[in-house]
């Protein structure tokens, strides 16, 4: 595990912990590393670890049990009805998120295709392969982590640090776009195909193709979310009378 740069520390720690959970096979209910262990592994202060853990607890990734430690939360265990209700209550925020992503990520894909080197392509393919693995296992939580990694690595391939920082901010500060789209029925399998199109275009150096593939990916995702919300809204009417 690489040591964390002391820049944007809390966000870096949160991202690192999410990747540790996904990559090291932690399951719901498992005890996670202690604050002292995380301090040593990530090379940051204990106060930074505590701040990150507090945010991760608030967002439902971990739970802290007094005197016992940090435990992985069973976010997969949320009832589908609760998730659907969350979608309805946050529909506008989700749309806003995707509008930002369409503006930004279509160009990210274009520049990545134009500038990616062999190492960038290898790292992008690794993230895509990991996503496929967890999607096929129906492990949504780990798929979400890998999806965020895929988009960050695409941004890194642009060789533009500002774009990379913006993508890191979106995937760590605004996770609702990823969570909502990947929990929508059928979306993970579609994402596999859409990511494959993006990777193929980047490998070929096809800037226009990569931009179009990313735009299709995001438009399809927000369309599927909207259709799911509309389908849930008409259910009571179908059962009325």
mmCIF file of C-alpha atoms in Angstrom, residues 6-221:
data_model
loop_
_atom_site.group_PDB
_atom_site.id
_atom_site.type_symbol
_atom_site.label_atom_id
_atom_site.label_comp_id
_atom_site.label_asym_id
_atom_site.label_seq_id
_atom_site.Cartn_x
_atom_site.Cartn_y
_atom_site.Cartn_z
ATOM 1 C CA UNK A 6 -0.087 14.951 2.601
ATOM 2 C CA UNK A 7 -2.265 16.882 0.133
ATOM 3 C CA UNK A 8 -6.074 16.765 0.289
ATOM 4 C CA UNK A 9 -5.419 14.364 3.123
ATOM 5 C CA UNK A 10 -8.910 13.387 4.228
ATOM 6 C CA UNK A 11 -10.110 12.678 0.683
ATOM 7 C CA UNK A 12 -6.977 10.641 -0.012
ATOM 8 C CA UNK A 13 -7.469 8.577 3.153
ATOM 9 C CA UNK A 14 -11.153 7.937 2.342
ATOM 10 C CA UNK A 15 -10.262 6.803 -1.171
ATOM 11 C CA UNK A 16 -7.452 4.577 0.132
ATOM 12 C CA UNK A 17 -9.703 2.936 2.747
ATOM 13 C CA UNK A 18 -12.426 2.224 0.161
ATOM 14 C CA UNK A 19 -9.843 0.563 -2.074
ATOM 15 C CA UNK A 20 -8.496 -1.489 0.853
ATOM 16 C CA UNK A 21 -12.005 -2.732 1.615
ATOM 17 C CA UNK A 22 -12.558 -3.713 -2.026
ATOM 18 C CA UNK A 23 -9.141 -5.167 -2.795
ATOM 19 C CA UNK A 24 -8.412 -7.030 0.442
ATOM 20 C CA UNK A 25 -11.635 -9.008 0.529
ATOM 21 C CA UNK A 26 -13.333 -7.447 3.566
ATOM 22 C CA UNK A 27 -16.970 -8.492 3.864
ATOM 23 C CA UNK A 28 -19.925 -7.024 5.782
ATOM 24 C CA UNK A 29 -19.461 -7.679 9.488
ATOM 25 C CA UNK A 30 -15.669 -8.110 9.246
ATOM 26 C CA UNK A 31 -13.494 -6.179 11.639
ATOM 27 C CA UNK A 32 -11.358 -3.644 9.790
ATOM 28 C CA UNK A 33 -7.903 -2.335 10.659
ATOM 29 C CA UNK A 34 -7.544 -0.303 13.841
ATOM 30 C CA UNK A 35 -6.750 3.418 13.757
ATOM 31 C CA UNK A 36 -3.151 2.645 14.734
ATOM 32 C CA UNK A 37 -2.800 0.095 11.926
ATOM 33 C CA UNK A 38 -4.269 2.511 9.379
ATOM 34 C CA UNK A 39 -1.916 5.248 10.593
ATOM 35 C CA UNK A 40 1.077 2.990 9.964
ATOM 36 C CA UNK A 41 -0.124 1.602 6.632
ATOM 37 C CA UNK A 42 -1.131 4.941 5.119
ATOM 38 C CA UNK A 43 1.566 7.080 6.709
ATOM 39 C CA UNK A 44 -0.756 9.814 7.993
ATOM 40 C CA UNK A 45 -1.637 11.210 11.402
ATOM 41 C CA UNK A 46 -4.170 9.563 13.678
ATOM 42 C CA UNK A 47 -6.356 12.690 13.536
ATOM 43 C CA UNK A 48 -6.575 12.346 9.741
ATOM 44 C CA UNK A 49 -7.577 8.691 10.128
ATOM 45 C CA UNK A 50 -10.251 9.589 12.669
ATOM 46 C CA UNK A 51 -11.690 12.300 10.406
ATOM 47 C CA UNK A 52 -11.847 9.900 7.453
ATOM 48 C CA UNK A 53 -13.391 7.107 9.510
ATOM 49 C CA UNK A 54 -16.044 9.497 10.814
ATOM 50 C CA UNK A 55 -17.028 10.425 7.241
ATOM 51 C CA UNK A 56 -17.002 6.771 6.169
ATOM 52 C CA UNK A 57 -19.266 5.926 9.096
ATOM 53 C CA UNK A 58 -21.651 8.756 8.205
ATOM 54 C CA UNK A 59 -21.857 7.558 4.595
ATOM 55 C CA UNK A 60 -22.452 3.966 5.658
ATOM 56 C CA UNK A 61 -19.215 2.245 4.667
ATOM 57 C CA UNK A 62 -18.129 1.328 8.212
ATOM 58 C CA UNK A 63 -19.472 1.324 11.744
ATOM 59 C CA UNK A 64 -17.421 2.131 14.828
ATOM 60 C CA UNK A 65 -18.206 0.063 17.915
ATOM 61 C CA UNK A 66 -16.953 1.596 21.142
ATOM 62 C CA UNK A 67 -14.150 -0.492 22.609
ATOM 63 C CA UNK A 68 -14.334 -3.057 19.800
ATOM 64 C CA UNK A 69 -13.096 -1.317 16.658
ATOM 65 C CA UNK A 70 -14.102 -0.507 13.084
ATOM 66 C CA UNK A 71 -16.394 -2.908 11.224
ATOM 67 C CA UNK A 72 -17.508 -3.157 7.602
ATOM 68 C CA UNK A 73 -21.168 -2.232 7.137
ATOM 69 C CA UNK A 74 -23.624 -4.411 5.218
ATOM 70 C CA UNK A 75 -24.683 -1.760 2.701
ATOM 71 C CA UNK A 76 -25.747 -4.529 0.348
ATOM 72 C CA UNK A 77 -28.358 -5.440 2.929
ATOM 73 C CA UNK A 78 -30.350 -2.252 2.385
ATOM 74 C CA UNK A 79 -33.868 -3.146 1.308
ATOM 75 C CA UNK A 80 -34.608 -2.403 -2.342
ATOM 76 C CA UNK A 81 -37.661 -0.359 -1.323
ATOM 77 C CA UNK A 82 -35.438 1.900 0.763
ATOM 78 C CA UNK A 83 -33.095 2.407 -2.164
ATOM 79 C CA UNK A 84 -35.972 3.279 -4.475
ATOM 80 C CA UNK A 85 -37.260 5.800 -1.954
ATOM 81 C CA UNK A 86 -33.808 7.344 -1.766
ATOM 82 C CA UNK A 87 -33.751 7.689 -5.556
ATOM 83 C CA UNK A 88 -37.101 9.479 -5.595
ATOM 84 C CA UNK A 89 -36.011 11.913 -2.876
ATOM 85 C CA UNK A 90 -32.713 12.712 -4.604
ATOM 86 C CA UNK A 91 -33.736 12.696 -8.272
ATOM 87 C CA UNK A 92 -32.731 16.307 -8.986
ATOM 88 C CA UNK A 93 -29.362 15.950 -7.262
ATOM 89 C CA UNK A 94 -28.675 12.833 -9.318
ATOM 90 C CA UNK A 95 -29.570 14.650 -12.547
ATOM 91 C CA UNK A 96 -27.323 17.571 -11.571
ATOM 92 C CA UNK A 97 -24.485 15.153 -10.887
ATOM 93 C CA UNK A 98 -24.838 13.477 -14.254
ATOM 94 C CA UNK A 99 -25.014 16.818 -16.086
ATOM 95 C CA UNK A 100 -21.639 17.731 -14.587
ATOM 96 C CA UNK A 101 -20.244 14.343 -15.532
ATOM 97 C CA UNK A 102 -21.476 14.650 -19.135
ATOM 98 C CA UNK A 103 -19.803 18.037 -19.527
ATOM 99 C CA UNK A 104 -16.556 16.952 -17.916
ATOM 100 C CA UNK A 105 -16.110 13.251 -18.627
ATOM 101 C CA UNK A 106 -16.884 13.316 -22.332
ATOM 102 C CA UNK A 107 -13.827 15.556 -22.759
ATOM 103 C CA UNK A 108 -11.827 13.484 -20.271
ATOM 104 C CA UNK A 109 -12.388 10.440 -22.481
ATOM 105 C CA UNK A 110 -11.436 12.404 -25.598
ATOM 106 C CA UNK A 111 -8.138 13.661 -24.145
ATOM 107 C CA UNK A 112 -7.369 10.280 -22.591
ATOM 108 C CA UNK A 113 -7.651 8.599 -25.987
ATOM 109 C CA UNK A 114 -5.322 11.193 -27.479
ATOM 110 C CA UNK A 115 -2.694 11.099 -24.729
ATOM 111 C CA UNK A 116 -2.818 7.709 -22.982
ATOM 112 C CA UNK A 117 0.430 5.728 -22.979
ATOM 113 C CA UNK A 118 0.897 1.977 -22.557
ATOM 114 C CA UNK A 119 0.933 2.181 -18.764
ATOM 115 C CA UNK A 120 -2.257 4.273 -18.688
ATOM 116 C CA UNK A 121 -4.037 1.723 -20.879
ATOM 117 C CA UNK A 122 -2.842 -1.156 -18.710
ATOM 118 C CA UNK A 123 -4.110 0.538 -15.537
ATOM 119 C CA UNK A 124 -7.436 1.370 -17.180
ATOM 120 C CA UNK A 125 -7.864 -2.226 -18.328
ATOM 121 C CA UNK A 126 -7.039 -3.497 -14.825
ATOM 122 C CA UNK A 127 -9.769 -1.318 -13.324
ATOM 123 C CA UNK A 128 -12.218 -2.478 -15.978
ATOM 124 C CA UNK A 129 -11.357 -6.151 -15.408
ATOM 125 C CA UNK A 130 -11.859 -5.767 -11.654
ATOM 126 C CA UNK A 131 -15.218 -4.099 -12.258
ATOM 127 C CA UNK A 132 -16.328 -6.983 -14.486
ATOM 128 C CA UNK A 133 -15.339 -9.497 -11.795
ATOM 129 C CA UNK A 134 -17.374 -7.846 -9.038
ATOM 130 C CA UNK A 135 -20.313 -7.002 -11.321
ATOM 131 C CA UNK A 136 -20.590 -10.631 -12.416
ATOM 132 C CA UNK A 137 -20.461 -11.667 -8.737
ATOM 133 C CA UNK A 138 -23.269 -9.148 -8.063
ATOM 134 C CA UNK A 139 -21.036 -7.429 -5.491
ATOM 135 C CA UNK A 140 -22.335 -3.918 -6.000
ATOM 136 C CA UNK A 141 -20.254 -2.290 -3.272
ATOM 137 C CA UNK A 142 -16.931 -3.442 -4.693
ATOM 138 C CA UNK A 143 -18.132 -2.733 -8.236
ATOM 139 C CA UNK A 144 -18.832 0.866 -7.194
ATOM 140 C CA UNK A 145 -15.271 1.235 -5.896
ATOM 141 C CA UNK A 146 -13.853 -0.201 -9.132
ATOM 142 C CA UNK A 147 -16.111 2.036 -11.222
ATOM 143 C CA UNK A 148 -14.806 5.125 -9.487
ATOM 144 C CA UNK A 149 -11.254 3.860 -10.002
ATOM 145 C CA UNK A 150 -11.945 3.335 -13.722
ATOM 146 C CA UNK A 151 -13.086 6.923 -14.173
ATOM 147 C CA UNK A 152 -10.185 8.329 -12.125
ATOM 148 C CA UNK A 153 -7.646 6.349 -14.149
ATOM 149 C CA UNK A 154 -9.220 7.599 -17.353
ATOM 150 C CA UNK A 155 -8.766 11.150 -16.051
ATOM 151 C CA UNK A 156 -5.153 10.417 -15.088
ATOM 152 C CA UNK A 157 -4.501 9.329 -18.678
ATOM 153 C CA UNK A 158 -5.277 12.862 -19.900
ATOM 154 C CA UNK A 159 -1.991 14.026 -18.302
ATOM 155 C CA UNK A 160 -3.978 17.018 -17.048
ATOM 156 C CA UNK A 161 -3.698 17.326 -13.278
ATOM 157 C CA UNK A 162 -6.686 19.671 -13.011
ATOM 158 C CA UNK A 163 -8.975 17.162 -14.734
ATOM 159 C CA UNK A 164 -7.602 14.398 -12.536
ATOM 160 C CA UNK A 165 -8.271 16.414 -9.353
ATOM 161 C CA UNK A 166 -11.815 17.244 -10.513
ATOM 162 C CA UNK A 167 -12.563 13.573 -11.166
ATOM 163 C CA UNK A 168 -11.206 12.588 -7.752
ATOM 164 C CA UNK A 169 -13.471 15.211 -6.194
ATOM 165 C CA UNK A 170 -16.524 13.897 -8.047
ATOM 166 C CA UNK A 171 -15.878 10.254 -7.145
ATOM 167 C CA UNK A 172 -15.159 10.965 -3.469
ATOM 168 C CA UNK A 173 -17.356 13.969 -2.679
ATOM 169 C CA UNK A 174 -20.324 13.198 -4.965
ATOM 170 C CA UNK A 175 -20.748 9.428 -4.831
ATOM 171 C CA UNK A 176 -24.506 9.451 -5.444
ATOM 172 C CA UNK A 177 -24.115 9.323 -9.217
ATOM 173 C CA UNK A 178 -22.225 6.068 -9.002
ATOM 174 C CA UNK A 179 -24.279 4.487 -6.250
ATOM 175 C CA UNK A 180 -27.625 5.274 -7.854
ATOM 176 C CA UNK A 181 -26.710 4.134 -11.352
ATOM 177 C CA UNK A 182 -25.102 0.849 -10.335
ATOM 178 C CA UNK A 183 -27.904 -0.141 -7.980
ATOM 179 C CA UNK A 184 -30.450 0.374 -10.750
ATOM 180 C CA UNK A 185 -31.591 -3.033 -12.094
ATOM 181 C CA UNK A 186 -29.543 -4.186 -15.088
ATOM 182 C CA UNK A 187 -27.167 -1.226 -14.997
ATOM 183 C CA UNK A 188 -24.007 -3.107 -13.987
ATOM 184 C CA UNK A 189 -24.141 -5.428 -16.991
ATOM 185 C CA UNK A 190 -24.756 -2.482 -19.319
ATOM 186 C CA UNK A 191 -21.845 -0.632 -17.707
ATOM 187 C CA UNK A 192 -19.532 -3.541 -18.538
ATOM 188 C CA UNK A 193 -20.360 -3.147 -22.236
ATOM 189 C CA UNK A 194 -20.166 0.653 -22.159
ATOM 190 C CA UNK A 195 -16.820 0.666 -20.346
ATOM 191 C CA UNK A 196 -15.555 -1.871 -22.899
ATOM 192 C CA UNK A 197 -16.404 0.575 -25.692
ATOM 193 C CA UNK A 198 -14.524 3.354 -23.901
ATOM 194 C CA UNK A 199 -11.454 1.164 -23.329
ATOM 195 C CA UNK A 200 -11.472 0.017 -26.967
ATOM 196 C CA UNK A 201 -11.552 3.613 -28.216
ATOM 197 C CA UNK A 202 -8.726 4.667 -25.878
ATOM 198 C CA UNK A 203 -6.598 1.721 -27.018
ATOM 199 C CA UNK A 204 -7.093 2.755 -30.654
ATOM 200 C CA UNK A 205 -6.369 6.405 -29.909
ATOM 201 C CA UNK A 206 -9.838 7.250 -31.223
ATOM 202 C CA UNK A 207 -10.566 10.544 -29.453
ATOM 203 C CA UNK A 208 -13.970 11.141 -31.045
ATOM 204 C CA UNK A 209 -14.976 7.530 -30.460
ATOM 205 C CA UNK A 210 -13.997 7.705 -26.784
ATOM 206 C CA UNK A 211 -15.925 10.949 -26.293
ATOM 207 C CA UNK A 212 -19.035 9.487 -27.925
ATOM 208 C CA UNK A 213 -18.745 6.239 -25.954
ATOM 209 C CA UNK A 214 -18.552 8.136 -22.663
ATOM 210 C CA UNK A 215 -21.515 10.312 -23.547
ATOM 211 C CA UNK A 216 -23.592 7.230 -24.452
ATOM 212 C CA UNK A 217 -22.561 5.612 -21.163
ATOM 213 C CA UNK A 218 -23.717 8.557 -19.059
ATOM 214 C CA UNK A 219 -26.904 9.186 -21.057
ATOM 215 C CA UNK A 220 -27.846 5.516 -20.764
ATOM 216 C CA UNK A 221 -27.217 5.544 -17.021
#
